[in-house]
mmCIF file of C-alpha atoms and ligand atoms in Angstrom:
data_model
loop_
_atom_site.group_PDB
_atom_site.id
_atom_site.type_symbol
_atom_site.label_atom_id
_atom_site.label_comp_id
_atom_site.label_asym_id
_atom_site.label_seq_id
_atom_site.Cartn_x
_atom_site.Cartn_y
_atom_site.Cartn_z
ATOM 1 C CA UNK A 111 -21.862 11.268 -66.756
ATOM 2 C CA UNK A 112 -19.371 10.095 -64.559
ATOM 3 C CA UNK A 113 -18.574 11.945 -62.008
ATOM 4 C CA UNK A 114 -16.895 11.282 -58.898
ATOM 5 C CA UNK A 115 -17.831 12.647 -55.411
ATOM 6 C CA UNK A 116 -15.051 14.311 -53.038
ATOM 7 C CA UNK A 117 -15.274 12.353 -49.704
ATOM 8 C CA UNK A 118 -16.907 15.565 -47.419
ATOM 9 C CA UNK A 119 -13.957 16.037 -43.762
ATOM 10 C CA UNK A 120 -15.445 15.893 -40.842
ATOM 11 C CA UNK A 121 -14.645 18.700 -37.439
ATOM 12 C CA UNK A 122 -13.202 16.942 -33.966
ATOM 13 C CA UNK A 123 -16.965 17.584 -32.881
ATOM 14 C CA UNK A 124 -18.437 14.936 -35.221
ATOM 15 C CA UNK A 125 -16.819 12.050 -34.971
ATOM 16 C CA UNK A 126 -15.783 9.321 -32.179
ATOM 17 C CA UNK A 127 -13.288 9.993 -30.184
ATOM 18 C CA UNK A 128 -11.452 7.104 -30.854
ATOM 19 C CA UNK A 129 -10.290 8.691 -33.849
ATOM 20 C CA UNK A 130 -9.980 12.192 -32.425
ATOM 21 C CA UNK A 131 -6.288 14.116 -32.422
ATOM 22 C CA UNK A 132 -4.730 16.288 -30.530
ATOM 23 C CA UNK A 133 -4.906 19.536 -31.513
ATOM 24 C CA UNK A 134 -6.175 18.535 -34.862
ATOM 25 C CA UNK A 135 -9.930 20.299 -35.134
ATOM 26 C CA UNK A 136 -10.291 19.450 -39.367
ATOM 27 C CA UNK A 137 -9.599 17.631 -41.685
ATOM 28 C CA UNK A 138 -11.078 14.229 -41.012
ATOM 29 C CA UNK A 139 -12.616 11.600 -42.587
ATOM 30 C CA UNK A 140 -15.604 9.376 -42.277
ATOM 31 C CA UNK A 141 -15.371 7.186 -39.590
ATOM 32 C CA UNK A 142 -16.541 4.489 -42.062
ATOM 33 C CA UNK A 143 -15.203 5.207 -44.928
ATOM 34 C CA UNK A 144 -14.597 2.680 -47.911
ATOM 35 C CA UNK A 145 -11.515 1.679 -49.002
ATOM 36 C CA UNK A 146 -11.609 2.911 -51.756
ATOM 37 C CA UNK A 147 -12.614 5.781 -50.170
ATOM 38 C CA UNK A 148 -9.374 5.607 -48.090
ATOM 39 C CA UNK A 149 -7.551 5.264 -51.021
ATOM 40 C CA UNK A 150 -9.213 8.114 -53.290
ATOM 41 C CA UNK A 151 -8.511 9.811 -49.442
ATOM 42 C CA UNK A 152 -4.610 9.505 -50.226
ATOM 43 C CA UNK A 153 -5.110 12.728 -53.461
ATOM 44 C CA UNK A 154 -7.167 14.630 -51.336
ATOM 45 C CA UNK A 155 -6.052 16.585 -48.635
ATOM 46 C CA UNK A 156 -6.541 15.992 -45.198
ATOM 47 C CA UNK A 157 -5.628 15.560 -41.925
ATOM 48 C CA UNK A 158 -3.918 12.130 -42.248
ATOM 49 C CA UNK A 159 -2.433 12.423 -46.130
ATOM 50 C CA UNK A 160 0.720 13.264 -45.474
ATOM 51 C CA UNK A 161 1.167 10.947 -42.670
ATOM 52 C CA UNK A 162 0.234 8.357 -45.423
ATOM 53 C CA UNK A 163 2.594 10.422 -47.959
ATOM 54 C CA UNK A 164 6.107 10.498 -44.774
ATOM 55 C CA UNK A 165 5.793 6.898 -45.684
ATOM 56 C CA UNK A 166 4.992 6.244 -48.399
ATOM 57 C CA UNK A 167 7.312 7.564 -50.556
ATOM 58 C CA UNK A 168 10.534 6.781 -48.136
ATOM 59 C CA UNK A 169 9.027 2.905 -48.731
ATOM 60 C CA UNK A 170 9.700 2.785 -52.088
ATOM 61 C CA UNK A 171 13.542 4.085 -51.716
ATOM 62 C CA UNK A 172 14.387 1.511 -48.586
ATOM 63 C CA UNK A 173 12.611 -0.569 -51.459
ATOM 64 C CA UNK A 174 15.170 0.493 -53.968
ATOM 65 C CA UNK A 175 18.151 0.449 -51.817
ATOM 66 C CA UNK A 176 17.192 -2.709 -50.766
ATOM 67 C CA UNK A 177 17.297 -4.481 -53.734
ATOM 68 C CA UNK A 178 20.339 -3.365 -54.713
ATOM 69 C CA UNK A 179 21.614 -4.775 -51.624
ATOM 70 C CA UNK A 180 20.790 -8.553 -52.807
ATOM 71 C CA UNK A 181 22.019 -7.265 -56.110
ATOM 72 C CA UNK A 182 25.706 -7.066 -55.524
ATOM 73 C CA UNK A 183 25.473 -9.819 -52.738
ATOM 74 C CA UNK A 184 26.681 -13.263 -52.970
ATOM 75 C CA UNK A 185 23.136 -14.442 -50.864
ATOM 76 C CA UNK A 186 24.235 -17.779 -50.447
ATOM 77 C CA UNK A 187 27.328 -17.619 -49.781
ATOM 78 C CA UNK A 188 28.017 -14.422 -48.107
ATOM 79 C CA UNK A 189 27.049 -15.039 -44.974
ATOM 80 C CA UNK A 190 28.097 -12.160 -43.616
ATOM 81 C CA UNK A 191 25.856 -10.317 -45.321
ATOM 82 C CA UNK A 192 22.808 -11.273 -44.199
ATOM 83 C CA UNK A 193 22.116 -9.362 -40.986
ATOM 84 C CA UNK A 194 22.620 -6.528 -42.550
ATOM 85 C CA UNK A 195 19.811 -8.062 -45.388
ATOM 86 C CA UNK A 196 17.384 -8.593 -42.983
ATOM 87 C CA UNK A 197 18.070 -4.748 -41.788
ATOM 88 C CA UNK A 198 16.945 -3.156 -44.509
ATOM 89 C CA UNK A 199 13.815 -5.879 -45.290
ATOM 90 C CA UNK A 200 12.803 -4.927 -41.915
ATOM 91 C CA UNK A 201 13.128 -0.831 -42.506
ATOM 92 C CA UNK A 202 11.097 -1.695 -46.003
ATOM 93 C CA UNK A 203 8.322 -3.282 -43.491
ATOM 94 C CA UNK A 204 7.391 -0.624 -41.407
ATOM 95 C CA UNK A 205 6.909 2.788 -43.637
ATOM 96 C CA UNK A 206 4.873 -0.321 -46.046
ATOM 97 C CA UNK A 207 2.909 -0.612 -42.593
ATOM 98 C CA UNK A 208 2.333 2.555 -41.030
ATOM 99 C CA UNK A 209 1.145 4.309 -44.406
ATOM 100 C CA UNK A 210 -1.443 1.317 -44.409
ATOM 101 C CA UNK A 211 -2.213 2.477 -41.033
ATOM 102 C CA UNK A 212 -2.802 5.998 -41.623
ATOM 103 C CA UNK A 213 -4.994 4.757 -45.090
ATOM 104 C CA UNK A 214 -7.314 2.470 -43.669
ATOM 105 C CA UNK A 215 -7.750 3.167 -39.549
ATOM 106 C CA UNK A 216 -10.900 5.295 -40.837
ATOM 107 C CA UNK A 217 -12.555 2.568 -41.901
ATOM 108 C CA UNK A 218 -14.215 1.198 -38.421
ATOM 109 C CA UNK A 219 -13.465 1.763 -34.770
ATOM 110 C CA UNK A 220 -12.125 -2.107 -35.085
ATOM 111 C CA UNK A 221 -9.917 -1.384 -38.302
ATOM 112 C CA UNK A 222 -8.074 1.834 -36.925
ATOM 113 C CA UNK A 223 -6.688 -0.449 -34.033
ATOM 114 C CA UNK A 224 -6.474 -3.388 -35.971
ATOM 115 C CA UNK A 225 -4.509 -1.222 -38.598
ATOM 116 C CA UNK A 226 -1.779 0.056 -35.478
ATOM 117 C CA UNK A 227 -2.064 -3.103 -33.922
ATOM 118 C CA UNK A 228 -0.113 -4.325 -37.361
ATOM 119 C CA UNK A 229 2.174 -0.615 -37.596
ATOM 120 C CA UNK A 230 3.442 -1.527 -33.602
ATOM 121 C CA UNK A 231 3.700 -4.995 -35.123
ATOM 122 C CA UNK A 232 6.430 -3.842 -37.744
ATOM 123 C CA UNK A 233 8.260 -0.810 -35.475
ATOM 124 C CA UNK A 234 9.211 -3.940 -33.224
ATOM 125 C CA UNK A 235 10.248 -6.025 -36.098
ATOM 126 C CA UNK A 236 12.154 -2.871 -37.339
ATOM 127 C CA UNK A 237 14.055 -2.615 -34.050
ATOM 128 C CA UNK A 238 14.585 -6.731 -34.081
ATOM 129 C CA UNK A 239 16.390 -5.695 -37.558
ATOM 130 C CA UNK A 240 18.776 -2.783 -36.034
ATOM 131 C CA UNK A 241 19.738 -5.275 -32.854
ATOM 132 C CA UNK A 242 20.283 -8.316 -35.634
ATOM 133 C CA UNK A 243 22.700 -5.643 -37.792
ATOM 134 C CA UNK A 244 23.713 -3.916 -35.146
ATOM 135 C CA UNK A 245 25.199 -7.359 -33.185
ATOM 136 C CA UNK A 246 26.758 -8.483 -35.697
ATOM 137 C CA UNK A 247 28.706 -4.707 -37.102
ATOM 138 C CA UNK A 248 28.751 -2.375 -34.882
ATOM 139 C CA UNK A 249 29.223 -3.600 -31.286
ATOM 140 C CA UNK A 250 31.917 -2.103 -29.363
ATOM 141 C CA UNK A 251 35.926 -4.241 -29.212
ATOM 142 C CA UNK A 252 35.395 -3.960 -25.670
ATOM 143 C CA UNK A 253 31.778 -5.435 -25.588
ATOM 144 C CA UNK A 254 32.768 -8.381 -28.863
ATOM 145 C CA UNK A 255 31.937 -12.151 -27.374
ATOM 146 C CA UNK A 256 30.685 -11.184 -24.158
ATOM 147 C CA UNK A 257 28.254 -12.040 -21.924
ATOM 148 C CA UNK A 258 26.504 -9.018 -22.765
ATOM 149 C CA UNK A 259 26.612 -9.899 -26.519
ATOM 150 C CA UNK A 260 25.925 -13.372 -26.171
ATOM 151 C CA UNK A 261 22.588 -11.461 -24.721
ATOM 152 C CA UNK A 262 22.002 -9.583 -26.507
ATOM 153 C CA UNK A 263 19.904 -11.086 -29.012
ATOM 154 C CA UNK A 264 18.068 -13.124 -27.505
ATOM 155 C CA UNK A 265 16.835 -9.826 -25.120
ATOM 156 C CA UNK A 266 15.927 -8.339 -27.953
ATOM 157 C CA UNK A 267 13.357 -10.855 -28.903
ATOM 158 C CA UNK A 268 12.109 -10.555 -25.445
ATOM 159 C CA UNK A 269 11.690 -7.076 -26.041
ATOM 160 C CA UNK A 270 10.379 -6.320 -29.080
ATOM 161 C CA UNK A 271 7.510 -8.959 -28.008
ATOM 162 C CA UNK A 272 6.810 -7.316 -25.191
ATOM 163 C CA UNK A 273 6.753 -3.515 -26.590
ATOM 164 C CA UNK A 274 4.555 -4.542 -28.996
ATOM 165 C CA UNK A 275 2.047 -6.177 -26.196
ATOM 166 C CA UNK A 276 2.228 -2.988 -23.856
ATOM 167 C CA UNK A 277 2.239 -0.700 -27.631
ATOM 168 C CA UNK A 278 -0.855 -2.497 -28.556
ATOM 169 C CA UNK A 279 -2.670 -2.601 -24.879
ATOM 170 C CA UNK A 280 -2.218 1.432 -24.731
ATOM 171 C CA UNK A 281 -4.429 1.140 -27.090
ATOM 172 C CA UNK A 282 -7.582 0.562 -25.278
ATOM 173 C CA UNK A 283 -6.843 3.255 -22.346
ATOM 174 C CA UNK A 284 -6.606 6.110 -25.226
ATOM 175 C CA UNK A 285 -10.606 7.761 -23.989
ATOM 176 C CA UNK A 286 -10.395 6.624 -20.506
ATOM 177 C CA UNK A 287 -6.715 7.248 -19.924
ATOM 178 C CA UNK A 288 -5.066 9.174 -21.992
ATOM 179 C CA UNK A 289 -2.198 10.652 -20.451
ATOM 180 C CA UNK A 290 -1.283 7.243 -19.404
ATOM 181 C CA UNK A 291 -1.468 5.255 -22.402
ATOM 182 C CA UNK A 292 0.566 8.110 -24.119
ATOM 183 C CA UNK A 293 2.956 6.907 -21.187
ATOM 184 C CA UNK A 294 3.293 3.211 -21.736
ATOM 185 C CA UNK A 295 3.220 4.137 -25.800
ATOM 186 C CA UNK A 296 6.117 6.080 -25.934
ATOM 187 C CA UNK A 297 8.373 3.591 -23.337
ATOM 188 C CA UNK A 298 6.643 0.581 -25.166
ATOM 189 C CA UNK A 299 9.337 2.783 -28.155
ATOM 190 C CA UNK A 300 11.678 4.032 -25.853
ATOM 191 C CA UNK A 301 12.960 0.974 -23.876
ATOM 192 C CA UNK A 302 13.290 -1.789 -26.943
ATOM 193 C CA UNK A 303 15.570 1.279 -28.823
ATOM 194 C CA UNK A 304 16.968 2.201 -25.945
ATOM 195 C CA UNK A 305 18.576 -1.746 -25.412
ATOM 196 C CA UNK A 306 19.177 -2.125 -28.872
ATOM 197 C CA UNK A 307 21.326 1.782 -28.879
ATOM 198 C CA UNK A 308 23.530 0.153 -25.853
ATOM 199 C CA UNK A 309 26.398 -0.788 -27.951
ATOM 200 C CA UNK A 310 26.488 2.658 -30.047
ATOM 201 C CA UNK A 311 25.767 4.394 -26.736
ATOM 202 C CA UNK A 312 28.693 3.250 -25.043
ATOM 203 C CA UNK A 313 30.628 3.723 -28.382
ATOM 204 C CA UNK A 314 29.477 7.176 -28.673
ATOM 205 C CA UNK A 315 29.593 8.589 -24.854
ATOM 206 C CA UNK A 316 32.186 5.463 -23.019
ATOM 207 C CA UNK A 317 35.218 5.069 -25.343
ATOM 208 C CA UNK A 318 34.765 8.035 -27.657
ATOM 209 C CA UNK A 319 38.850 7.147 -27.986
ATOM 210 C CA UNK A 320 38.322 4.128 -29.279
ATOM 211 C CA UNK A 321 36.155 5.865 -32.381
ATOM 212 C CA UNK A 322 38.044 8.418 -33.758
ATOM 213 C CA UNK A 323 38.881 7.256 -36.542
ATOM 214 C CA UNK A 324 35.738 5.493 -37.670
ATOM 215 C CA UNK A 325 33.454 7.476 -40.369
ATOM 216 C CA UNK A 326 30.234 5.742 -39.123
ATOM 217 C CA UNK A 327 30.752 7.354 -36.058
ATOM 218 C CA UNK A 328 29.240 10.681 -36.916
ATOM 219 C CA UNK A 329 26.560 9.260 -38.455
ATOM 220 C CA UNK A 330 25.362 7.516 -35.541
ATOM 221 C CA UNK A 331 25.384 10.259 -33.616
ATOM 222 C CA UNK A 332 23.402 12.518 -36.032
ATOM 223 C CA UNK A 333 21.018 9.168 -35.867
ATOM 224 C CA UNK A 334 21.223 8.899 -31.689
ATOM 225 C CA UNK A 335 19.697 12.881 -32.454
ATOM 226 C CA UNK A 336 17.348 12.256 -34.637
ATOM 227 C CA UNK A 337 15.821 9.758 -33.064
ATOM 228 C CA UNK A 338 15.399 11.863 -30.258
ATOM 229 C CA UNK A 339 13.707 14.193 -31.879
ATOM 230 C CA UNK A 340 11.058 12.200 -33.060
ATOM 231 C CA UNK A 341 10.578 10.640 -29.333
ATOM 232 C CA UNK A 342 9.959 14.712 -28.058
ATOM 233 C CA UNK A 343 7.458 15.800 -31.739
ATOM 234 C CA UNK A 344 5.882 12.177 -30.591
ATOM 235 C CA UNK A 345 5.356 12.650 -26.881
ATOM 236 C CA UNK A 346 4.521 16.653 -26.923
ATOM 237 C CA UNK A 347 2.022 17.262 -29.737
ATOM 238 C CA UNK A 348 4.471 19.973 -30.994
ATOM 239 C CA UNK A 349 3.081 21.897 -33.355
ATOM 240 C CA UNK A 350 -0.526 21.431 -32.447
ATOM 241 C CA UNK A 351 -0.812 22.028 -28.953
ATOM 242 C CA UNK A 352 0.168 25.523 -28.961
ATOM 243 C CA UNK A 353 -1.833 26.202 -31.078
ATOM 244 C CA UNK A 354 -4.566 23.351 -32.212
ATOM 245 C CA UNK A 355 -6.470 24.205 -35.591
ATOM 246 C CA UNK A 356 -3.441 25.816 -37.257
ATOM 247 C CA UNK A 357 -1.476 22.343 -38.380
ATOM 248 C CA UNK A 358 -4.595 19.868 -39.295
ATOM 249 C CA UNK A 359 -3.069 19.140 -42.290
ATOM 250 C CA UNK A 360 0.324 20.282 -42.805
ATOM 251 C CA UNK A 361 3.123 20.735 -40.443
ATOM 252 C CA UNK A 362 1.179 18.420 -37.444
ATOM 253 C CA UNK A 363 3.647 16.166 -34.992
ATOM 254 C CA UNK A 364 2.704 12.990 -36.344
ATOM 255 C CA UNK A 365 4.402 14.452 -39.957
ATOM 256 C CA UNK A 366 6.955 15.617 -38.363
ATOM 257 C CA UNK A 367 7.859 12.166 -36.375
ATOM 258 C CA UNK A 368 7.512 10.099 -40.170
ATOM 259 C CA UNK A 369 10.173 12.562 -40.948
ATOM 260 C CA UNK A 370 12.669 12.806 -38.642
ATOM 261 C CA UNK A 371 12.213 8.056 -38.152
ATOM 262 C CA UNK A 372 12.594 8.167 -41.850
ATOM 263 C CA UNK A 373 15.924 10.116 -41.498
ATOM 264 C CA UNK A 374 16.782 8.711 -38.621
ATOM 265 C CA UNK A 375 16.850 5.434 -40.101
ATOM 266 C CA UNK A 376 18.361 6.643 -43.386
ATOM 267 C CA UNK A 377 21.134 7.599 -40.838
ATOM 268 C CA UNK A 378 21.356 4.145 -39.539
ATOM 269 C CA UNK A 379 21.842 2.337 -42.291
ATOM 270 C CA UNK A 380 24.763 4.518 -43.256
ATOM 271 C CA UNK A 381 26.781 3.712 -39.905
ATOM 272 C CA UNK A 382 26.063 0.474 -40.310
ATOM 273 C CA UNK A 383 26.878 0.206 -44.190
ATOM 274 C CA UNK A 384 30.421 1.762 -43.164
ATOM 275 C CA UNK A 385 30.359 -0.376 -39.577
ATOM 276 C CA UNK A 386 30.270 -3.129 -42.057
ATOM 277 C CA UNK A 387 32.356 -2.127 -44.350
ATOM 278 C CA UNK A 388 35.025 -0.795 -42.304
ATOM 279 C CA UNK A 389 35.060 -3.034 -40.208
ATOM 280 C CA UNK A 390 35.137 -6.216 -41.618
ATOM 281 C CA UNK A 391 38.554 -7.431 -41.327
ATOM 282 C CA UNK A 392 38.688 -7.277 -37.531
ATOM 283 C CA UNK A 393 34.644 -8.560 -37.788
ATOM 284 C CA UNK A 394 35.752 -11.719 -39.083
ATOM 285 C CA UNK A 395 38.145 -12.688 -37.546
ATOM 286 C CA UNK A 396 36.715 -11.357 -33.871
ATOM 287 C CA UNK A 397 33.945 -13.211 -34.109
ATOM 288 C CA UNK A 398 31.488 -15.879 -35.635
ATOM 289 C CA UNK A 399 28.917 -14.188 -37.705
ATOM 290 C CA UNK A 400 24.734 -15.449 -37.472
ATOM 291 C CA UNK A 401 23.628 -18.480 -39.212
ATOM 292 C CA UNK A 402 20.953 -18.339 -40.844
ATOM 293 C CA UNK A 403 19.202 -20.449 -38.128
ATOM 294 C CA UNK A 404 19.829 -17.778 -35.231
ATOM 295 C CA UNK A 405 18.761 -15.238 -37.348
ATOM 296 C CA UNK A 406 15.440 -16.735 -38.822
ATOM 297 C CA UNK A 407 14.395 -18.479 -35.196
ATOM 298 C CA UNK A 408 14.938 -14.705 -33.577
ATOM 299 C CA UNK A 409 12.555 -13.091 -36.331
ATOM 300 C CA UNK A 410 9.584 -16.346 -36.736
ATOM 301 C CA UNK A 411 9.528 -16.118 -32.721
ATOM 302 C CA UNK A 412 9.566 -12.336 -32.928
ATOM 303 C CA UNK A 413 7.091 -12.479 -35.294
ATOM 304 C CA UNK A 414 4.742 -15.558 -34.538
ATOM 305 C CA UNK A 415 4.281 -14.806 -30.562
ATOM 306 C CA UNK A 416 3.377 -10.432 -32.114
ATOM 307 C CA UNK A 417 1.206 -12.472 -34.515
ATOM 308 C CA UNK A 418 -0.753 -14.233 -31.705
ATOM 309 C CA UNK A 419 -0.554 -10.894 -28.899
ATOM 310 C CA UNK A 420 -2.579 -9.445 -31.854
ATOM 311 C CA UNK A 421 -5.340 -11.875 -32.751
ATOM 312 C CA UNK A 422 -5.556 -12.255 -29.199
ATOM 313 C CA UNK A 423 -6.281 -8.131 -28.810
ATOM 314 C CA UNK A 424 -8.338 -7.845 -32.067
ATOM 315 C CA UNK A 425 -10.453 -10.336 -30.458
ATOM 316 C CA UNK A 426 -10.910 -8.123 -27.504
ATOM 317 C CA UNK A 427 -10.757 -4.630 -29.639
ATOM 318 C CA UNK A 428 -14.361 -6.920 -31.364
ATOM 319 C CA UNK A 429 -15.687 -7.597 -28.339
ATOM 320 C CA UNK A 430 -15.397 -3.973 -26.475
ATOM 321 C CA UNK A 431 -16.756 -2.351 -30.308
ATOM 322 C CA UNK A 432 -19.385 -4.811 -30.552
ATOM 323 C CA UNK A 433 -21.332 -2.909 -27.411
ATOM 324 C CA UNK A 434 -20.188 -5.455 -25.235
ATOM 325 C CA UNK A 435 -22.947 -5.375 -21.952
ATOM 326 C CA UNK A 436 -24.844 -3.495 -24.170
ATOM 327 C CA UNK A 437 -26.851 -5.907 -26.504
ATOM 328 C CA UNK A 438 -29.880 -3.888 -26.939
ATOM 329 C CA UNK A 439 -27.924 -1.879 -29.980
ATOM 330 C CA UNK A 440 -28.253 -3.112 -32.865
ATOM 331 C CA UNK A 441 -25.766 -3.147 -35.724
ATOM 332 C CA UNK A 442 -27.270 -0.564 -37.466
ATOM 333 C CA UNK A 443 -27.949 2.061 -34.322
ATOM 334 C CA UNK A 444 -24.471 1.208 -33.720
ATOM 335 C CA UNK A 445 -23.334 2.471 -37.488
ATOM 336 C CA UNK A 446 -25.145 5.868 -35.934
ATOM 337 C CA UNK A 447 -23.541 5.776 -32.974
ATOM 338 C CA UNK A 448 -20.306 5.328 -35.082
ATOM 339 C CA UNK A 449 -20.777 8.141 -37.175
ATOM 340 C CA UNK A 450 -22.425 11.125 -34.991
ATOM 341 C CA UNK A 451 -21.708 10.190 -31.585
ATOM 342 C CA UNK A 452 -22.683 13.247 -29.816
ATOM 343 C CA UNK A 453 -25.999 13.126 -31.509
ATOM 344 C CA UNK A 454 -29.633 11.302 -30.747
ATOM 345 C CA UNK A 455 -29.593 7.780 -32.237
ATOM 346 C CA UNK A 456 -33.088 8.691 -33.663
ATOM 347 C CA UNK A 457 -31.440 11.091 -35.741
ATOM 348 C CA UNK A 458 -31.101 8.994 -39.080
ATOM 349 C CA UNK A 459 -31.244 11.855 -40.957
ATOM 350 C CA UNK A 460 -27.090 12.751 -39.576
ATOM 351 C CA UNK A 461 -26.385 9.569 -41.719
ATOM 352 C CA UNK A 462 -26.924 11.621 -45.101
ATOM 353 C CA UNK A 463 -24.461 13.536 -47.110
ATOM 354 C CA UNK A 464 -21.581 10.776 -46.553
ATOM 355 C CA UNK A 465 -20.082 12.554 -49.901
ATOM 356 C CA UNK A 466 -20.124 16.120 -51.419
HETATM 357 ZN ZN1 ZN B 1398 2.250 7.517 -38.033
#
């Protein structure tokens, strides 16, 4: 008779340190889960389940919006809409990469690092997509066709490459220097976001009167507030830091962070769509829209340099996890150590009962 065993969950003491989440005490999946077990965990309540769904469902929502936009756009001739399509495409990529990372991160230590490298790369790609849309539709009148506008995208590309490197590098500091790791990772995401948002800050805070009648302003304001809330939740680990063990499955900071990020993206998309429509006449006369080659070069540059950086980081991760400097450890011993780092390697019985 067929029977489906529900994978056993582990407490924080039973999984290697690299899998530990601050304030989360239980609900960890097996640190060497199979791909099938990872997919099945979507339907089992673990401490990652809502992290997966809070990005997987919005991914389909953004796909629907992207496909709808594609359907009503004359892609070949409507060059004015190209930046919007690039932005909408990147807004689909990052929730998908994130939900995949949260799904498959428990396959091994290496898999965990590689999953999150790809996640960070996708977030940075979205950051570049936002910069392309801002440059095309939301720049304040006073800054259009200035040197700042001219170099805005070039610097956004450089920022996203630096940010990808910094966020990936921060993973190597997770165990030895957790505070520095957190600071570097927050900085890696905050820096390109701040750069991308300078035109918005200029519109909102320096010359708000200029924009008083623009309906998009309200959405830009809400987007900024929601992003700030997301970054506070991400860096402070609230509320699980105040009550460890109480938010293992529902309500911990990473789930709230995911929800805030998605709401922020939705508000940003509304603001960009309004700017694109309401300012079209003026923008069409004020400056030349991007050419296809400009957009393609920016995206390809970001993808190529980030990919080469990812490959180097993955090699470094594999060397590190294979037990560099510990040649006496066989792969079997490494597996035992990964499963149960706090117990002696002489106790293979600890492997029994991967599922119950
Ligand atoms: Zn996440």
